[in-house]
XYZ file of C-alpha atoms in Angstrom:
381
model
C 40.705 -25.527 44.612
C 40.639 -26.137 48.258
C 37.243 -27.619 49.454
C 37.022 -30.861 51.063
C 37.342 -34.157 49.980
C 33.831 -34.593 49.697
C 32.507 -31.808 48.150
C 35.900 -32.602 45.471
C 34.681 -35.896 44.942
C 31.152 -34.977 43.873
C 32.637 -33.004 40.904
C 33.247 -36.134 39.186
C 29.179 -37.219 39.752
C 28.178 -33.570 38.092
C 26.039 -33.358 34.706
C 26.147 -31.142 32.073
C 22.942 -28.139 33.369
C 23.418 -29.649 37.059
C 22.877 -26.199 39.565
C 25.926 -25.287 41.340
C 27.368 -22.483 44.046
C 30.677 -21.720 44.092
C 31.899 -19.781 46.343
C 35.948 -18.075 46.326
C 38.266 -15.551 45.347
C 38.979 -14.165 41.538
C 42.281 -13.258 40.974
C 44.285 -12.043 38.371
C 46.066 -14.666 36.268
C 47.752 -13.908 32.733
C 47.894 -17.416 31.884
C 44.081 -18.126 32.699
C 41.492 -17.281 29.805
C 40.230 -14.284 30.499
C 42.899 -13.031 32.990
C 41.039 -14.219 35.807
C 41.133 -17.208 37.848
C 38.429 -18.681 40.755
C 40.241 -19.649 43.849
C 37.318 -22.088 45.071
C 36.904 -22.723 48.801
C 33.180 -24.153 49.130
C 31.355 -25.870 46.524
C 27.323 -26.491 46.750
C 25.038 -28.233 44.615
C 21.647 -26.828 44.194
C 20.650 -29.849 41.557
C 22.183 -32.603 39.965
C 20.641 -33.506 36.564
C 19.551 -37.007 36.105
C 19.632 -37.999 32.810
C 21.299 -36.909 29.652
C 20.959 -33.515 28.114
C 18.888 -33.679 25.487
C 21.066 -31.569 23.120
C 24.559 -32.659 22.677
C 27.653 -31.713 20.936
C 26.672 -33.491 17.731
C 24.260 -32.788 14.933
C 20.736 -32.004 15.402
C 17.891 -31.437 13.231
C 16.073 -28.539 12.902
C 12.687 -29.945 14.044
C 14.822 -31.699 17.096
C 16.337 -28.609 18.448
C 12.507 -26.363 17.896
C 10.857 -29.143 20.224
C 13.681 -28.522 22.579
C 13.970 -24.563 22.267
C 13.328 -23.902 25.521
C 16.724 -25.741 26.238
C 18.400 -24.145 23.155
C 18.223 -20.674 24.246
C 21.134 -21.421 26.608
C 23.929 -22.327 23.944
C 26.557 -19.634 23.507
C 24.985 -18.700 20.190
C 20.991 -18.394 20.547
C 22.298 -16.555 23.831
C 24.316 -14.134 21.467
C 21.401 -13.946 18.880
C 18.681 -13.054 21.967
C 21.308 -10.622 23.405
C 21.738 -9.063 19.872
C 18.212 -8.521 19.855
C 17.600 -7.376 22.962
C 20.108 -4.480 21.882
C 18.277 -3.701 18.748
C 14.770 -3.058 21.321
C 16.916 -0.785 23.219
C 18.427 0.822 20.453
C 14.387 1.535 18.718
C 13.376 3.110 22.003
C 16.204 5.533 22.403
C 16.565 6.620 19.168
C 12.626 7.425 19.032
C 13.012 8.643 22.838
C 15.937 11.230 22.264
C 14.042 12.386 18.671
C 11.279 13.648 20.974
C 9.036 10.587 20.391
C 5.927 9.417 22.419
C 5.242 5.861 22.729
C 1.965 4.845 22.532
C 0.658 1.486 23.158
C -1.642 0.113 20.478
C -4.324 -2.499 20.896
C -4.093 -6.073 20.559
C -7.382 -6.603 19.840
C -8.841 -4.844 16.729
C -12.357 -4.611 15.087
C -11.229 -4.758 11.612
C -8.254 -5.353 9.445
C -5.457 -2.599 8.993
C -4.228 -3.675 6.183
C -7.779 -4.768 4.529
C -6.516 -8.454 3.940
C -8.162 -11.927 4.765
C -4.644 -12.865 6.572
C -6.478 -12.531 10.059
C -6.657 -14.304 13.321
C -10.105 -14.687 14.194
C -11.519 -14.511 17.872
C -14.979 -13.914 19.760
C -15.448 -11.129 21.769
C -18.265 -11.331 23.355
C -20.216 -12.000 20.661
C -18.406 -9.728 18.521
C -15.657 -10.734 15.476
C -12.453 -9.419 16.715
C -9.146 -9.829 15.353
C -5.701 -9.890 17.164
C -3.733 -6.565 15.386
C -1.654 -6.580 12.215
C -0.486 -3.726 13.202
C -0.835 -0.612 15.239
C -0.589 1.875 12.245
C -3.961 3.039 12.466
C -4.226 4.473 16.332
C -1.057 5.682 15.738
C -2.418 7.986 13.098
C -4.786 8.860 15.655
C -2.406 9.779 17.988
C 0.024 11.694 15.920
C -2.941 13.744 15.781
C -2.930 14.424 19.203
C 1.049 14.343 20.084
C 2.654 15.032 16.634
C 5.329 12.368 16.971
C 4.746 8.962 18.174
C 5.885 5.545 18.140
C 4.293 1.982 19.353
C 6.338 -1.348 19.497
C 4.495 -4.271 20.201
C 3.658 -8.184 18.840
C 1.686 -8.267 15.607
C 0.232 -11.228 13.783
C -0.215 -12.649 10.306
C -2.294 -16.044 9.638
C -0.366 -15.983 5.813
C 0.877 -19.659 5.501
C 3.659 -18.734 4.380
C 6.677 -21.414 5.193
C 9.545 -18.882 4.279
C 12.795 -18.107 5.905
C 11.602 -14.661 6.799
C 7.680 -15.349 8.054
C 6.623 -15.670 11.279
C 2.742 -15.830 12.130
C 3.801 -13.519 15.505
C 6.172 -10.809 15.434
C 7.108 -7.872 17.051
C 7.168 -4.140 15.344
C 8.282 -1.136 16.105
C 6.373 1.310 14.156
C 6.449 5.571 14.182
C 3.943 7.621 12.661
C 4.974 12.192 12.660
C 2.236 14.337 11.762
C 3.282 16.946 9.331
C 5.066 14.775 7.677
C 5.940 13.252 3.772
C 7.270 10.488 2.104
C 10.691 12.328 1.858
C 10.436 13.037 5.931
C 9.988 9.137 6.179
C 12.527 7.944 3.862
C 15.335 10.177 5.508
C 13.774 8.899 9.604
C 14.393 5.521 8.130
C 17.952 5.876 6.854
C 18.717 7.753 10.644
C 16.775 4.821 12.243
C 18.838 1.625 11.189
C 22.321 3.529 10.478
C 21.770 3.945 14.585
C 20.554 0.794 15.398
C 23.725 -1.044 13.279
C 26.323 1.239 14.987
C 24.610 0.378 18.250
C 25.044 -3.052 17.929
C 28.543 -2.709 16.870
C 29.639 -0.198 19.643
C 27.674 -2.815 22.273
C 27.714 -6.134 21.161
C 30.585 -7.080 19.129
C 31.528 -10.295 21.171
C 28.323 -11.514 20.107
C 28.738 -10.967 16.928
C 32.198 -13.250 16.534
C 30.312 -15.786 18.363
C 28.123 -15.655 15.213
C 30.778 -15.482 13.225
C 29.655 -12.145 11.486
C 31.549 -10.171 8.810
C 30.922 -6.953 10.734
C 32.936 -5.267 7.856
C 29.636 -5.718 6.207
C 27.630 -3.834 9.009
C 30.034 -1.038 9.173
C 29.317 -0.337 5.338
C 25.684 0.425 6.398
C 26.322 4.247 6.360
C 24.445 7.253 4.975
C 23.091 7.567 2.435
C 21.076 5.303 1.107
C 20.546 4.781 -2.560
C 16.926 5.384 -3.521
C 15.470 4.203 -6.748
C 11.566 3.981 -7.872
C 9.658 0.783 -8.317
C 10.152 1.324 -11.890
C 13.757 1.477 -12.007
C 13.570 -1.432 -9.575
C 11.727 -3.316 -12.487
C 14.193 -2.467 -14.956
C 17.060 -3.822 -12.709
C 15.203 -7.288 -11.980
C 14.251 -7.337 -16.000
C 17.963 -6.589 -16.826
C 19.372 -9.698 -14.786
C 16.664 -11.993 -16.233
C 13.938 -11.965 -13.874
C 10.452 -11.959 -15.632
C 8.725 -9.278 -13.596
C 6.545 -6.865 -15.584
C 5.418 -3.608 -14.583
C 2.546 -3.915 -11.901
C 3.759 -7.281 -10.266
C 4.538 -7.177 -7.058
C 7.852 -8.122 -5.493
C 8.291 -11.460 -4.147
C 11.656 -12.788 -1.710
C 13.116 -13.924 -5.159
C 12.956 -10.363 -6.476
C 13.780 -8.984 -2.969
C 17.049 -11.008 -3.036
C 18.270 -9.945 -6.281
C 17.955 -6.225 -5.303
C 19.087 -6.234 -1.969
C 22.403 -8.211 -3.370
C 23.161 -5.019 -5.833
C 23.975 -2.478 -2.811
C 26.475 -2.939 -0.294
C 23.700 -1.010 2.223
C 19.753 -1.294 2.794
C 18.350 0.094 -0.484
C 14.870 2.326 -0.526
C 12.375 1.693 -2.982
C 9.589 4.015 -3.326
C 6.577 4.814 -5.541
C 5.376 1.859 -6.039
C 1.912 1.267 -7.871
C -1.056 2.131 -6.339
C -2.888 -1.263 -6.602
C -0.260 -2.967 -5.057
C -0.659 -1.268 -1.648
C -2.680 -0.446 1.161
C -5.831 1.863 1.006
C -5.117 4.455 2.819
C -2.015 5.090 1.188
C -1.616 8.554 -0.666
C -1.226 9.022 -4.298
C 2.029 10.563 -5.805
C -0.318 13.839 -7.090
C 2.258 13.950 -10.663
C 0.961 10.231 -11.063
C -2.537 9.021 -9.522
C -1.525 5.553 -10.518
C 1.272 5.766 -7.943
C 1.350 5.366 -3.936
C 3.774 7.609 -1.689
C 5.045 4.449 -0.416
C 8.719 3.439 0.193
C 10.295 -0.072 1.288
C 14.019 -0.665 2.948
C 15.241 -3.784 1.797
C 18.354 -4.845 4.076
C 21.716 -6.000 2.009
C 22.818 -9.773 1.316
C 19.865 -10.658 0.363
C 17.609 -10.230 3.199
C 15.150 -8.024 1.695
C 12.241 -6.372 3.543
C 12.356 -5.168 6.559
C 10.675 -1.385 6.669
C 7.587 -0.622 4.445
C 5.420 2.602 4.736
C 4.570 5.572 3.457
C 2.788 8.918 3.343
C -0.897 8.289 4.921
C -4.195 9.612 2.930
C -4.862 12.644 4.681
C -8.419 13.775 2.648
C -11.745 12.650 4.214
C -13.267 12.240 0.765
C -10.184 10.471 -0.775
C -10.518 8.031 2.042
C -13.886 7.542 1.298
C -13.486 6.866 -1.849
C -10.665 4.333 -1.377
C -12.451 2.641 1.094
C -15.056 1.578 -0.997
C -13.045 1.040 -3.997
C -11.068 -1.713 -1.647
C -14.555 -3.228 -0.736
C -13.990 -2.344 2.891
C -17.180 -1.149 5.166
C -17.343 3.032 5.938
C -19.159 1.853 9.703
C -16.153 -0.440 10.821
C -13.192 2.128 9.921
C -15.902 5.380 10.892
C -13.343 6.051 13.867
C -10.698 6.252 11.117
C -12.645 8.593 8.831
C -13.044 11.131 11.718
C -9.526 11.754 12.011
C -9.985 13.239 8.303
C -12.764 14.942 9.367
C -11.818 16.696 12.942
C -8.013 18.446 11.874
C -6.452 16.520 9.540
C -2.686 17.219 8.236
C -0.333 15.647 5.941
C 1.371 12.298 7.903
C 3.604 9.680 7.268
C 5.196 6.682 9.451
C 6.722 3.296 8.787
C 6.869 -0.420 10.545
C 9.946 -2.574 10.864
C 9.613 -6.178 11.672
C 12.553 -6.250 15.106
C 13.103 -10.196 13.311
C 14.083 -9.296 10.311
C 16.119 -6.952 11.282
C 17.707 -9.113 14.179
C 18.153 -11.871 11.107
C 20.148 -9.622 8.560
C 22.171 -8.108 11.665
C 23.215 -11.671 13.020
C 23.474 -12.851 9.757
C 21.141 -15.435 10.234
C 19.077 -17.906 7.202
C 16.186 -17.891 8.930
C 13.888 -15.684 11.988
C 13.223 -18.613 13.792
C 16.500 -18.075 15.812
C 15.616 -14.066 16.184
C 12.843 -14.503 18.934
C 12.802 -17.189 22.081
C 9.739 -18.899 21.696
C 9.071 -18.214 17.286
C 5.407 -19.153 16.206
C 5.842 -20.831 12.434
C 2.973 -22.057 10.236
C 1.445 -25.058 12.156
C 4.036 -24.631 15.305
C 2.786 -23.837 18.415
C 5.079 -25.742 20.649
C 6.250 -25.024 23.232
């Protein structure tokens, strides 16, 4: 170091987050870490902190460090887990770009439900009932329509109060939809899809990951291909190791966790039953009773993290599932047109970027996968 005395002396004054400007020469040095050493010869500070850091090298509750997240985010590890994720975003675009993809952007604001639940956020619009989106399946349908493949990435929100390690009332998805397309198109996009977006993140971010402390052995095991079993045979393995599913239940995070432990890679479960899913889902046509439906549960537990399926393509089926879900013909007209004016076969899927940024990291819960995380009755800041 060679500044002057002064500048030298107000070292021993800085805080921890004080603003500095250093200004010198790097040079190579074996013994320094890194290789490199800074030869300083002028030394400026932009601000000089106060008071005590509010997060220090000691334990702090969760509820502590949420209230101070926007200080949090600059620890070496929420800094690895945000730069983990913003790999995984760039890894979804080009895959879907260099597959020929268009990406669409979906509303925010929606007249009625996609999913036909009562887990809505409620808003005026001018006098109408809006809704912010659950997702942007729907106008993506539309648009296939029109461009054959597309994709839209975007927030979504769910008002479930749900206080789980993998719920978030906002989230992000990135969800494609390919016209001419079945289940089996789907299932195999979805195996390419996160085999690229793990090998990705190992080629790119692998000093992030040791930060995190993540058996990447585990990550490299996420391969091709996939093992694929049925709902039912998904049953049988949760009945075999004690769990008391029966046939029809749907799958909770318990059941989730017990599957996704048997393979060493995500596992796809299709065909599950019809009641259990969406409306405009289409039937398996060798059994009514069943939906062309698939979910990827991620390994280690993590469960869920892609759902979808092959779409209802038949104006009259639509019809008639719309009304056998209870759900008004005038509110989804717009949707019954697209079976109406050229419809084809089509199939697409949604992945939750959190989820997927959780099992990647290795993380317990999503509140560390996005900077600012909205949880059931947390707002702030």
């Amino acid at each position: 170091v060679a500044v002057g005395d002064e500048a030298f002396e107000l070292t021993s004054r800085l805080t921890q987050e004080s603003s500095l400007v250093l200004t010198g020469t790097v040079q190579a040095d074996a013994r320094a870490p890194g290789g490199h050493e800074l030869h300083i010869n002028r030394l400026e500070v932009l601000h000089l902190v106060p008071e005590e850091f509010p997060i220090q090298p000691k334990e702090h509750g969760t509820g502590f460090l949420m209230e101070h997240r926007h200080l949090w985010i600059r620890s070496h590890r929420q800094q690895a887990i945000l730069r983990i994720r913003h790999e995984l975003i760039r890894a979804c675009r080009n895959f879907f770009d260099d597959r020929g993809f268009f990406l669409v952007d979906t509303p925010i604001f929606t007249p009625n439900a996609c999913e036909g639940t009562t887990t809505l956020f409620e808003t005026d619009y001018f006098g109408q009932t809006a809704y912010l989106t659950q997702s942007g399946q729907l106008y993506n349908e539309a648009t296939a329509a029109a461009f054959g493949k597309v994709y839209c990435f975007g927030p979504t929100f769910r008002a479930e109060k749900s206080k789980t390690r993998r719920h978030l009332m906002e989230f992000w998805m990135v969800e494609p939809e390919v016209a001419f397309a079945e289940l089996a198109d789907v299932m195999t996009l979805a195996e390419e899809f996160l085999t690229s977006l793990v090998a990705r993140v190992l080629e790119h971010r692998r000093e992030e990951l040791k930060v995190l402390e993540r058996d990447v052995k585990r990550l490299e095991a996420v391969v091709p291909p996939f093992p694929r079993i049925t709902y039912a045979e998904a049953v049988e393995r949760l009945q075999k190791k004690g769990n008391p599913i029966q046939p029809g239940d749907d799958f909770g995070g318990d059941e989730e966790t017990i599957l996704s432990n048997e393979f060493d890679r995500p596992v796809i479960i299709h065909r599950y039953p019809t009641a259990l899913k969406a409306f405009y889902m289409q039937n398996d046509p060798e059994n009514p009773d069943l939906a062309l439906c698939m979910d990827v549960l991620a390994p280690e537990g993590y469960g869920e993290i892609i759902g979808g399926g092959q779409r209802i393509h038949e104006r009259d089926k639509l019809l008639a599932r719309l009304k056998a879900h209870g759900l008004p013909q005038d509110a989804f007209q717009w949707y019954v047109d697209l079976r109406t004016f050229g419809t084809v076969p089509h199939a697409g899927f949604g992945m939750g970027i959190e989820r997927a940024v959780a099992w990647i990291c290795g993380l317990e819960h999503v509140r560390e996968t996005i900077p600012f995380p909205r949880l059931l009755y947390k707002i702030y800041p």
